[in-house]
PDB file of C-alpha atoms and ligand atoms in Angstrom:
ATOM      1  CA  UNK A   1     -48.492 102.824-256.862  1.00  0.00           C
ATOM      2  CA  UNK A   2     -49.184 104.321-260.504  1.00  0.00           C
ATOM      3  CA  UNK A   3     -47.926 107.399-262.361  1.00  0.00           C
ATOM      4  CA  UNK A   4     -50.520 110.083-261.408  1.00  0.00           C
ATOM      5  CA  UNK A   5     -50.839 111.070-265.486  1.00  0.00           C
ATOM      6  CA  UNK A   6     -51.588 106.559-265.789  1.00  0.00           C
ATOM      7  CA  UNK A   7     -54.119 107.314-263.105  1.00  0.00           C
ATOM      8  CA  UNK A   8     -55.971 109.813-265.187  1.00  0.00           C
ATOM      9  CA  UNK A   9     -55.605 107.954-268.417  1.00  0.00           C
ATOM     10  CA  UNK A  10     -57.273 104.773-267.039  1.00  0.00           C
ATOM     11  CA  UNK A  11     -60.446 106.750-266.582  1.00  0.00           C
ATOM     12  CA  UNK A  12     -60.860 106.714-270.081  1.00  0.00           C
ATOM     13  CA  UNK A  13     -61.768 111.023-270.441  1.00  0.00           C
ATOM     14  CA  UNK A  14     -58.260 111.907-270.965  1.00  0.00           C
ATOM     15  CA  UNK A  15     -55.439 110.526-273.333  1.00  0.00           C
ATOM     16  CA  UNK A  16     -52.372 110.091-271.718  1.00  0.00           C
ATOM     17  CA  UNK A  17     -51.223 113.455-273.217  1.00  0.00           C
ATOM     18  CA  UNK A  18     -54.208 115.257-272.553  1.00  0.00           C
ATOM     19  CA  UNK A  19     -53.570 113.442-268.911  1.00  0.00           C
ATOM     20  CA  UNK A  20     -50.048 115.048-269.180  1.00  0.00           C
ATOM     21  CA  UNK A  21     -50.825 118.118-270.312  1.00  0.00           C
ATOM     22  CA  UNK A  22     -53.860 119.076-267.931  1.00  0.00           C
ATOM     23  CA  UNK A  23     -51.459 118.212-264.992  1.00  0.00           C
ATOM     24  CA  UNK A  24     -48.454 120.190-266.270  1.00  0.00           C
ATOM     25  CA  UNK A  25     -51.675 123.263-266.330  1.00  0.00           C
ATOM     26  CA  UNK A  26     -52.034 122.763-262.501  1.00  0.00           C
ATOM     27  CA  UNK A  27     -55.623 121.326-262.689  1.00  0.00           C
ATOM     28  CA  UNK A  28     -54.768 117.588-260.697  1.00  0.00           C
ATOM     29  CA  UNK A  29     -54.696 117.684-257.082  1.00  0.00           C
ATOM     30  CA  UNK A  30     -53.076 114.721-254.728  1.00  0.00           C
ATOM     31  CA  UNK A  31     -54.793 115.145-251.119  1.00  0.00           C
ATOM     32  CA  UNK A  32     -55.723 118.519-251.718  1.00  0.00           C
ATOM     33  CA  UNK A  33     -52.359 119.658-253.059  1.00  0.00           C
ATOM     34  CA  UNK A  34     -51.959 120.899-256.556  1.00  0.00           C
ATOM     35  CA  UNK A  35     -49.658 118.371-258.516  1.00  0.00           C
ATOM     36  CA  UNK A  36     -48.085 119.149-261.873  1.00  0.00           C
ATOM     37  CA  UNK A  37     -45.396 116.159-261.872  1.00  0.00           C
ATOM     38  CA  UNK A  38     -46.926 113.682-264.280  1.00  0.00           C
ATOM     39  CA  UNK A  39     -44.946 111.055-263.499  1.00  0.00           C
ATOM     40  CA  UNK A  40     -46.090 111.603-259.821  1.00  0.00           C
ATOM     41  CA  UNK A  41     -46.437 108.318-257.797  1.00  0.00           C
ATOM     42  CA  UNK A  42     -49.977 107.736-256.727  1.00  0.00           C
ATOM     43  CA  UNK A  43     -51.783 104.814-254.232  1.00  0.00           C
ATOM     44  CA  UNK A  44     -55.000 103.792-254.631  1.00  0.00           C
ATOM     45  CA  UNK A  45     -55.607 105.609-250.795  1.00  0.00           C
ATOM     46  CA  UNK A  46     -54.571 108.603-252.314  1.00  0.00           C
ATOM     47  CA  UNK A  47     -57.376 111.307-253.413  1.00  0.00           C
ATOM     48  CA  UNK A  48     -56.821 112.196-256.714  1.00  0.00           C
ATOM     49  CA  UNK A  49     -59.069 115.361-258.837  1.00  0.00           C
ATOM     50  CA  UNK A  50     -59.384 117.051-261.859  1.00  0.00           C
ATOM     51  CA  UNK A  51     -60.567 120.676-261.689  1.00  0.00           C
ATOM     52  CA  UNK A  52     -61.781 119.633-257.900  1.00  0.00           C
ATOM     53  CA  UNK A  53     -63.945 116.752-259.100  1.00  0.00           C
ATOM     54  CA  UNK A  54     -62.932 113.557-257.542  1.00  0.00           C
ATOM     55  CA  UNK A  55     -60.938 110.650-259.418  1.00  0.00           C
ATOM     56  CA  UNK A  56     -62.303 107.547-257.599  1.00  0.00           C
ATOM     57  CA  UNK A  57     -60.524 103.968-258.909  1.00  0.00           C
ATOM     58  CA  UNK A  58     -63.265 104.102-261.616  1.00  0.00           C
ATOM     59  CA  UNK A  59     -62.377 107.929-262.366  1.00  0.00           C
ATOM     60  CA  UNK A  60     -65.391 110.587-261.882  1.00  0.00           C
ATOM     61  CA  UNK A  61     -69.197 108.759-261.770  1.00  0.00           C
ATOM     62  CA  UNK A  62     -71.910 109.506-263.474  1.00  0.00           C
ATOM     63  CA  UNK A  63     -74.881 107.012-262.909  1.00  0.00           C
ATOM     64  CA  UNK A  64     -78.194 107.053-264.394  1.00  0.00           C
ATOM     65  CA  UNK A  65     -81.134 105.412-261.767  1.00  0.00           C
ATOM     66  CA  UNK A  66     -84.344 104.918-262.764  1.00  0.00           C
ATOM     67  CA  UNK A  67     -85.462 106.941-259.261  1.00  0.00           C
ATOM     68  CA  UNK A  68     -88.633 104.790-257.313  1.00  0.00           C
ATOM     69  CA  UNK A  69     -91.276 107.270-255.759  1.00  0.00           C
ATOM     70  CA  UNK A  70     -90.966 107.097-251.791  1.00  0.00           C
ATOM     71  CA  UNK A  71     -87.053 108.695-251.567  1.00  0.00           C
ATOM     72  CA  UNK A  72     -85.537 112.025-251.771  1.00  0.00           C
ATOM     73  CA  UNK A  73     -83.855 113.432-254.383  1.00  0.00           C
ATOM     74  CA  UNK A  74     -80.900 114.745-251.556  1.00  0.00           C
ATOM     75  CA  UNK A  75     -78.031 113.567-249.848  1.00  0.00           C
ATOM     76  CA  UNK A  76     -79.218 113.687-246.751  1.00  0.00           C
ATOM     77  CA  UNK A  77     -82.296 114.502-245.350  1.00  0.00           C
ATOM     78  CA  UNK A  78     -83.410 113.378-241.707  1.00  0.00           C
ATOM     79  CA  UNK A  79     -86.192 110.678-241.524  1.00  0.00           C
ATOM     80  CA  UNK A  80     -86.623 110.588-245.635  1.00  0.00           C
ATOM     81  CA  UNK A  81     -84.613 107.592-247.586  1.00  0.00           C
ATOM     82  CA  UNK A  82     -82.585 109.654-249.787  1.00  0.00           C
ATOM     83  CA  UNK A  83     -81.364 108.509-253.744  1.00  0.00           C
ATOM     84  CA  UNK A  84     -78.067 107.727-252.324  1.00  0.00           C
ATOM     85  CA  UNK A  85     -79.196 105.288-250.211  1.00  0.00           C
ATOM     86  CA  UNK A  86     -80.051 103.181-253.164  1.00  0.00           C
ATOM     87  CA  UNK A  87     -76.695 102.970-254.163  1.00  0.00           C
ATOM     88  CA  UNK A  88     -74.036  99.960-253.232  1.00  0.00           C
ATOM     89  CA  UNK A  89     -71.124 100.381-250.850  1.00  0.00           C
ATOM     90  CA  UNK A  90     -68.870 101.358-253.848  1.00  0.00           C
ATOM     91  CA  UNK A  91     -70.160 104.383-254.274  1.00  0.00           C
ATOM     92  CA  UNK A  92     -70.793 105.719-251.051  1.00  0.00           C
ATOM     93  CA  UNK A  93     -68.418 108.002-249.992  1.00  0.00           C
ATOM     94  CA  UNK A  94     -67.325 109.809-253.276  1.00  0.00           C
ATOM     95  CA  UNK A  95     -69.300 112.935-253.024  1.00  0.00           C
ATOM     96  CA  UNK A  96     -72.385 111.832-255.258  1.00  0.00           C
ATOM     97  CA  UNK A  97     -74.913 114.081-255.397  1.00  0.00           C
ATOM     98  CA  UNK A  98     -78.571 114.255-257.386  1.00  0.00           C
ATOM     99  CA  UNK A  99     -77.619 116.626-260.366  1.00  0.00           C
ATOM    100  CA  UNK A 100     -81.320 118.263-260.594  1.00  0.00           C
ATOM    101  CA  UNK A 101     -84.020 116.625-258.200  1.00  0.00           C
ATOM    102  CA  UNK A 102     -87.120 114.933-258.660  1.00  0.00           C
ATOM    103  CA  UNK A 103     -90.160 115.655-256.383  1.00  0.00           C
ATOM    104  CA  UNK A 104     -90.569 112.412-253.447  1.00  0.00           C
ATOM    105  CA  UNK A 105     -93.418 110.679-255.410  1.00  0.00           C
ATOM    106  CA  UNK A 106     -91.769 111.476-258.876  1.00  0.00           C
ATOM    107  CA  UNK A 107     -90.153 108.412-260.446  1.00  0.00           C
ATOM    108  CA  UNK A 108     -88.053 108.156-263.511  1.00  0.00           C
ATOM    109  CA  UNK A 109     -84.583 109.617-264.882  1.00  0.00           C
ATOM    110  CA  UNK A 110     -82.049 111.032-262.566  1.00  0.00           C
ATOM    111  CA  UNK A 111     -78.192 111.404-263.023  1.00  0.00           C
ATOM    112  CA  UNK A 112     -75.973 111.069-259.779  1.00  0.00           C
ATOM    113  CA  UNK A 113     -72.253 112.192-260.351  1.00  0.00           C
ATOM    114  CA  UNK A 114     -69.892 113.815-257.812  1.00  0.00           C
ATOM    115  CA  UNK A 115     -69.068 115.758-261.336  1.00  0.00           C
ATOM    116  CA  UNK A 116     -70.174 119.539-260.011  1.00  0.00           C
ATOM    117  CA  UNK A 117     -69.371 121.628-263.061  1.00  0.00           C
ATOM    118  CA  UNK A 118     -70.686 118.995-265.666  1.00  0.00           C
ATOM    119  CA  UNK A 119     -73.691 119.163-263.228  1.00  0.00           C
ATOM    120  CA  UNK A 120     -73.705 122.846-262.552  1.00  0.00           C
ATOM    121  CA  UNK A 121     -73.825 123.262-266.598  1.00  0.00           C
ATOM    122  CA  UNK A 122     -76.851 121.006-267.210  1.00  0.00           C
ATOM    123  CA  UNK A 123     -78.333 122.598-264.485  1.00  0.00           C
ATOM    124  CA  UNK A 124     -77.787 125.929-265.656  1.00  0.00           C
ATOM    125  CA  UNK A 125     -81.001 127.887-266.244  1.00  0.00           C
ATOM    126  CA  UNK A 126     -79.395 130.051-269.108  1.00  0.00           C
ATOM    127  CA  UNK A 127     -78.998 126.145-270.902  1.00  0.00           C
ATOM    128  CA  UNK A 128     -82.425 125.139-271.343  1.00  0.00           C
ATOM    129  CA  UNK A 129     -81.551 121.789-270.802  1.00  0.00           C
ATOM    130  CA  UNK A 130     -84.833 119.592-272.421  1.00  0.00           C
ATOM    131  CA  UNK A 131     -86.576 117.585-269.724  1.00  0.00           C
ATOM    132  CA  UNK A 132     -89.485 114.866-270.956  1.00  0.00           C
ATOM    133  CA  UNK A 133     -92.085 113.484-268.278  1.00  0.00           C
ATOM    134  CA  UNK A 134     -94.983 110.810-268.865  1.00  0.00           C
ATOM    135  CA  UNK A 135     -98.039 112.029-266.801  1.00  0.00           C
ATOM    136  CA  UNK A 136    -100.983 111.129-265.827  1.00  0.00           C
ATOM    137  CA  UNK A 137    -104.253 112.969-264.593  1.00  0.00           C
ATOM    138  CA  UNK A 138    -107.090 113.596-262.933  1.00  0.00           C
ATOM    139  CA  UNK A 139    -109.306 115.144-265.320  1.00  0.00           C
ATOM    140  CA  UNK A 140    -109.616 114.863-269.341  1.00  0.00           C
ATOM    141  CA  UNK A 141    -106.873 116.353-271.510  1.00  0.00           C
ATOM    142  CA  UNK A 142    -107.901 118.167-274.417  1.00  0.00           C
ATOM    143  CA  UNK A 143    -106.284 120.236-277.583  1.00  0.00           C
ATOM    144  CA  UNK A 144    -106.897 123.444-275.284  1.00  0.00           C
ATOM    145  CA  UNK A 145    -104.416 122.181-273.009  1.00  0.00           C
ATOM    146  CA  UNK A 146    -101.718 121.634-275.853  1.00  0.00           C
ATOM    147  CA  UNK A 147    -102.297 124.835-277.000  1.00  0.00           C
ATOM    148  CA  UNK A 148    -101.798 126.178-273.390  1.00  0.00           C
ATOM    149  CA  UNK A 149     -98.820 124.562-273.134  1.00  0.00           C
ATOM    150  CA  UNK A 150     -97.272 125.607-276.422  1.00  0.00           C
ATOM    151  CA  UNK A 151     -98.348 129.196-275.127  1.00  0.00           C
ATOM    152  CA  UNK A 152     -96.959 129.315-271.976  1.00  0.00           C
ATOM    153  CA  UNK A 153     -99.072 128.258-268.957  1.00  0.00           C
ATOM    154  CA  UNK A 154     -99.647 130.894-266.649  1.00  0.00           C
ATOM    155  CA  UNK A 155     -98.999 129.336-262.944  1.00  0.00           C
ATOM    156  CA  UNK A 156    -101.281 130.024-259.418  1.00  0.00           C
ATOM    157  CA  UNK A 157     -98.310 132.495-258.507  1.00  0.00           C
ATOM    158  CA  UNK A 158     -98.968 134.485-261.742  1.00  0.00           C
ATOM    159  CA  UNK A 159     -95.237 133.128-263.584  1.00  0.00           C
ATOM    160  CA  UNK A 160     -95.115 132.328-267.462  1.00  0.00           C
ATOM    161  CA  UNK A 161     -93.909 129.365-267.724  1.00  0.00           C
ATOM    162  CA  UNK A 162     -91.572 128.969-271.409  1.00  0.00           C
ATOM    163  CA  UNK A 163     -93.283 127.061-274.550  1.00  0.00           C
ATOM    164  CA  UNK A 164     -93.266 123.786-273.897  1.00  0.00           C
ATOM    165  CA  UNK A 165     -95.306 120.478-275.911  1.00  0.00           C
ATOM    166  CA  UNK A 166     -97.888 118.169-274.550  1.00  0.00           C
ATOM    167  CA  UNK A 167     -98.331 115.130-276.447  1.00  0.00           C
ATOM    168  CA  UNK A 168    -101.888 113.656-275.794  1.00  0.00           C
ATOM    169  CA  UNK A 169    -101.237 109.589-275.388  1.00  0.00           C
ATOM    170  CA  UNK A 170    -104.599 109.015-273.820  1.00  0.00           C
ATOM    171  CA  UNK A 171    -107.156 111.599-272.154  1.00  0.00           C
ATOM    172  CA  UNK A 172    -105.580 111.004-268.979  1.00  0.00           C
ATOM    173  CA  UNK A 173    -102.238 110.536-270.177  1.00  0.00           C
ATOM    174  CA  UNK A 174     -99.464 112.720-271.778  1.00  0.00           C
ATOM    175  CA  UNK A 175     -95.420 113.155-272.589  1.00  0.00           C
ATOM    176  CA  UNK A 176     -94.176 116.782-271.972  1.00  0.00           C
ATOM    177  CA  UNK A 177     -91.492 118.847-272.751  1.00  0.00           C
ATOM    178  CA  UNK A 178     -90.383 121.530-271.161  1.00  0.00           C
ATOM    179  CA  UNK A 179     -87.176 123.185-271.585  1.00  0.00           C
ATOM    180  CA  UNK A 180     -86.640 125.073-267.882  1.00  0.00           C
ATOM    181  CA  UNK A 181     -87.023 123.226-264.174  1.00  0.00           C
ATOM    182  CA  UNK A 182     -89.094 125.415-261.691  1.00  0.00           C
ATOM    183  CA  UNK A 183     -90.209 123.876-258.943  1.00  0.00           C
ATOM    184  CA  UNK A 184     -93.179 121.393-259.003  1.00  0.00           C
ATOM    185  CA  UNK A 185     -93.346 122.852-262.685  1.00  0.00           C
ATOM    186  CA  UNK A 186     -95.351 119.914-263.890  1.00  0.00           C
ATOM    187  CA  UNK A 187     -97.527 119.872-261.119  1.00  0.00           C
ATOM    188  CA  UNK A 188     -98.020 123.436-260.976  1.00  0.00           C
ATOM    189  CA  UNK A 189     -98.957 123.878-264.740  1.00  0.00           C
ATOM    190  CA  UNK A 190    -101.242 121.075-264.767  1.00  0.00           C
ATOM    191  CA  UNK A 191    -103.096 121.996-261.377  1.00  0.00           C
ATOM    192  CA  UNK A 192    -103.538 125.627-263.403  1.00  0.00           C
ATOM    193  CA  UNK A 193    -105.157 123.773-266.099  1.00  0.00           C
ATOM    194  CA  UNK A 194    -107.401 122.536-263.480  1.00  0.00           C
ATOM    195  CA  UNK A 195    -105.909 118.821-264.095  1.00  0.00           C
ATOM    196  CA  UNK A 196    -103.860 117.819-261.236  1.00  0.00           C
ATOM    197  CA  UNK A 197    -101.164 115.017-261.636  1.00  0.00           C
ATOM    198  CA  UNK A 198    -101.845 111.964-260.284  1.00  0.00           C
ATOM    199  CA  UNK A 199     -98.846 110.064-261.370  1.00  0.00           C
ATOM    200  CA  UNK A 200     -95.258 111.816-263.098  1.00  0.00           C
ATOM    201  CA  UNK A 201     -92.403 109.678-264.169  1.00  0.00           C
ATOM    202  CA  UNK A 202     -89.517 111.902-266.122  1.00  0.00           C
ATOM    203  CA  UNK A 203     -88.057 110.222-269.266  1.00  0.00           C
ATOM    204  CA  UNK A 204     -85.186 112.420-270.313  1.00  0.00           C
ATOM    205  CA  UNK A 205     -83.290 114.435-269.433  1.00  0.00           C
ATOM    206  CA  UNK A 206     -81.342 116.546-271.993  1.00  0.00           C
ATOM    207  CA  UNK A 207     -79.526 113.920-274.016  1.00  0.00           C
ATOM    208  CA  UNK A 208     -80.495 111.077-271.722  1.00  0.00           C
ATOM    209  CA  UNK A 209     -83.048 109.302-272.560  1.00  0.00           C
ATOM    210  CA  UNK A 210     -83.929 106.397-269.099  1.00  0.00           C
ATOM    211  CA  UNK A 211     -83.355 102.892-269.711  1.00  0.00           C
ATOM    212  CA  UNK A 212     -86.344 101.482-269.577  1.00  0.00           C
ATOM    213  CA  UNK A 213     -84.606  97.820-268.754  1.00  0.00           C
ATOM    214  CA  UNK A 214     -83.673  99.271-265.638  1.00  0.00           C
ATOM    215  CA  UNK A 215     -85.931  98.460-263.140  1.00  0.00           C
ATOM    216  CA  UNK A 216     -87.063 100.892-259.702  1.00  0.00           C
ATOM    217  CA  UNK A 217     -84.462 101.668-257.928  1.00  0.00           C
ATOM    218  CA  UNK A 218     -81.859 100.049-260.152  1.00  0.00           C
ATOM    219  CA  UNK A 219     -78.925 102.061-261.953  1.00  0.00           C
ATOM    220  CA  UNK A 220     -76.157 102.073-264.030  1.00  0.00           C
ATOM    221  CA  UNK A 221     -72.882 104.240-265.350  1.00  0.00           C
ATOM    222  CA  UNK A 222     -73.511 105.921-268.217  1.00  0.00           C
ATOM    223  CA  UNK A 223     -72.313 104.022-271.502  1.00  0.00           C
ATOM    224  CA  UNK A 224     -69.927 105.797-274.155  1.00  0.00           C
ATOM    225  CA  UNK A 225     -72.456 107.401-275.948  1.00  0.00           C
ATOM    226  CA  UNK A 226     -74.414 108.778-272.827  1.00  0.00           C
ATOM    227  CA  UNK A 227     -70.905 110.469-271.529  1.00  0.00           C
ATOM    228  CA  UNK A 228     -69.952 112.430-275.021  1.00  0.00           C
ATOM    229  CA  UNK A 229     -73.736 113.637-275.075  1.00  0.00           C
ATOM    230  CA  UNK A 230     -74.165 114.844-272.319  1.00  0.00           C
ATOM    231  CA  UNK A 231     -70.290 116.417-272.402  1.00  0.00           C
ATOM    232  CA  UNK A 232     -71.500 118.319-275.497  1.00  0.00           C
ATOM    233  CA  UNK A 233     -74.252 120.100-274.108  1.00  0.00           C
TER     234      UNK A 233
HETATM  235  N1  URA B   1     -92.177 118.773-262.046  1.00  0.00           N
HETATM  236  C1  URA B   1     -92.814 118.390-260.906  1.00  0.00           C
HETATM  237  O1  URA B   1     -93.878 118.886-260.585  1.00  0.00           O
HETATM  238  N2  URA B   1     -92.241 117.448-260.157  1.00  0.00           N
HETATM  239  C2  URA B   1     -91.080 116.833-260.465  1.00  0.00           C
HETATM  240  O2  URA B   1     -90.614 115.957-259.737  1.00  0.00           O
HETATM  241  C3  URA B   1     -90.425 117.248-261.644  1.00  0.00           C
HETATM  242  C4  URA B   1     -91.001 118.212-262.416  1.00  0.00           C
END
């Protein structure tokens, strides 16, 4: 058993005071009931959040996995391999979710946290959040379809997509940038170029930036730096 404001601190987001203080405010829950007694005994059985995100014994999660085409980007999902099935018996069962989601045969950057409000603000359309993809085509890319894209391609449905970039890499490959996350976006503005996608892997997202040592399938928590950037966006 550890003091519940000890419990906090060992997560490394909160100083013991700041620990102190948030639980004197009435954000810590034991088991579902609101706990402002810092020096509150907690077990390691007993679940432990902060503004309802769960404190596991290595505090909230946030992993970055380098996502392999072939599984979902959902929790669960009958018949379909989901993300979370990539992930080791430690971190089942903390409420992990996808925050944003990848399309099946999409590879490439994706945070899982059971963190809802970080993810809920990253997520947030009014944010903007940058997202970078490498793609590949069918078809020849040209300085028409930079321009298109700096415009604001117009999608099959008749939507405006926001400025993005294209940078040309090859004619049949390209980095993008786009700074909003409608469905299939990628797929859809380069199909209304008249270029499908044959191959999309995303790079960044926001502050993130994928590790490219990590192999398919493979992930890792976030480092320092990776937490306070993407806690200042
Ligand atoms: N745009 C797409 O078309 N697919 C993705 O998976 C992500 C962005």
């Amino acid at each position: 058993m550890e003091r519940l404001d000890k419990r906090l601190a060992a997560t490394g987001k909160w100083s013991r005071k700041e620990a102190r203080e948030l639980i004197r405010a009435g954000r810590a829950a034991v088991d579902g009931q609101v706990c402002r007694t810092p020096e509150q005994k907690v077990g390691e059985e007993d679940a432990v959040t902060v503004d309802g995100v769960p404190i596991g014994p290595q505090g909230p999660v946030y992993l970055m996995l380098n996502k392999p085409a072939g599984v979902v980007s959902s929790t669960a999902e009958p018949g379909e391999r989901t993300v979370l099935d990539l992930l080791g018996e430690e971190y089942q069962n903390l409420g992990i979710f996808p925050a944003g989601r990848l399309d099946k045969d999409t590879e490439g950057l994706l945070l899982l946290t059971n963190d809802g409000p970080l993810a809920h603000r990253l997520l947030s359309p009014k944010r903007h959040v940058d997202k970078v993809y490498y793609l590949e085509v069918d078809g020849a890319l040209d300085q028409d379809d930079v321009e298109a894209v700096r415009a604001g391609v117009v999608l099959g449905d008749g939507y405006t997509c926001l400025p993005g970039e294209l940078e040309l890499l090859s004619s049949q490959s390209a980095r993008i940038t786009i700074h909003e996350g409608k469905y299939h976006q990628i797929k859809r503005m380069l199909a209304a170029r008249g270029k499908p996608v044959t191959y999309l892997k995303r790079v960044r997202f926001g502050p993130l930036e994928l590790d490219e040592s990590l192999p398919k399938g493979a992930y890792r928590q976030l480092n320092d730096r990776e937490l306070k950037g993407i806690f200042s966006q």
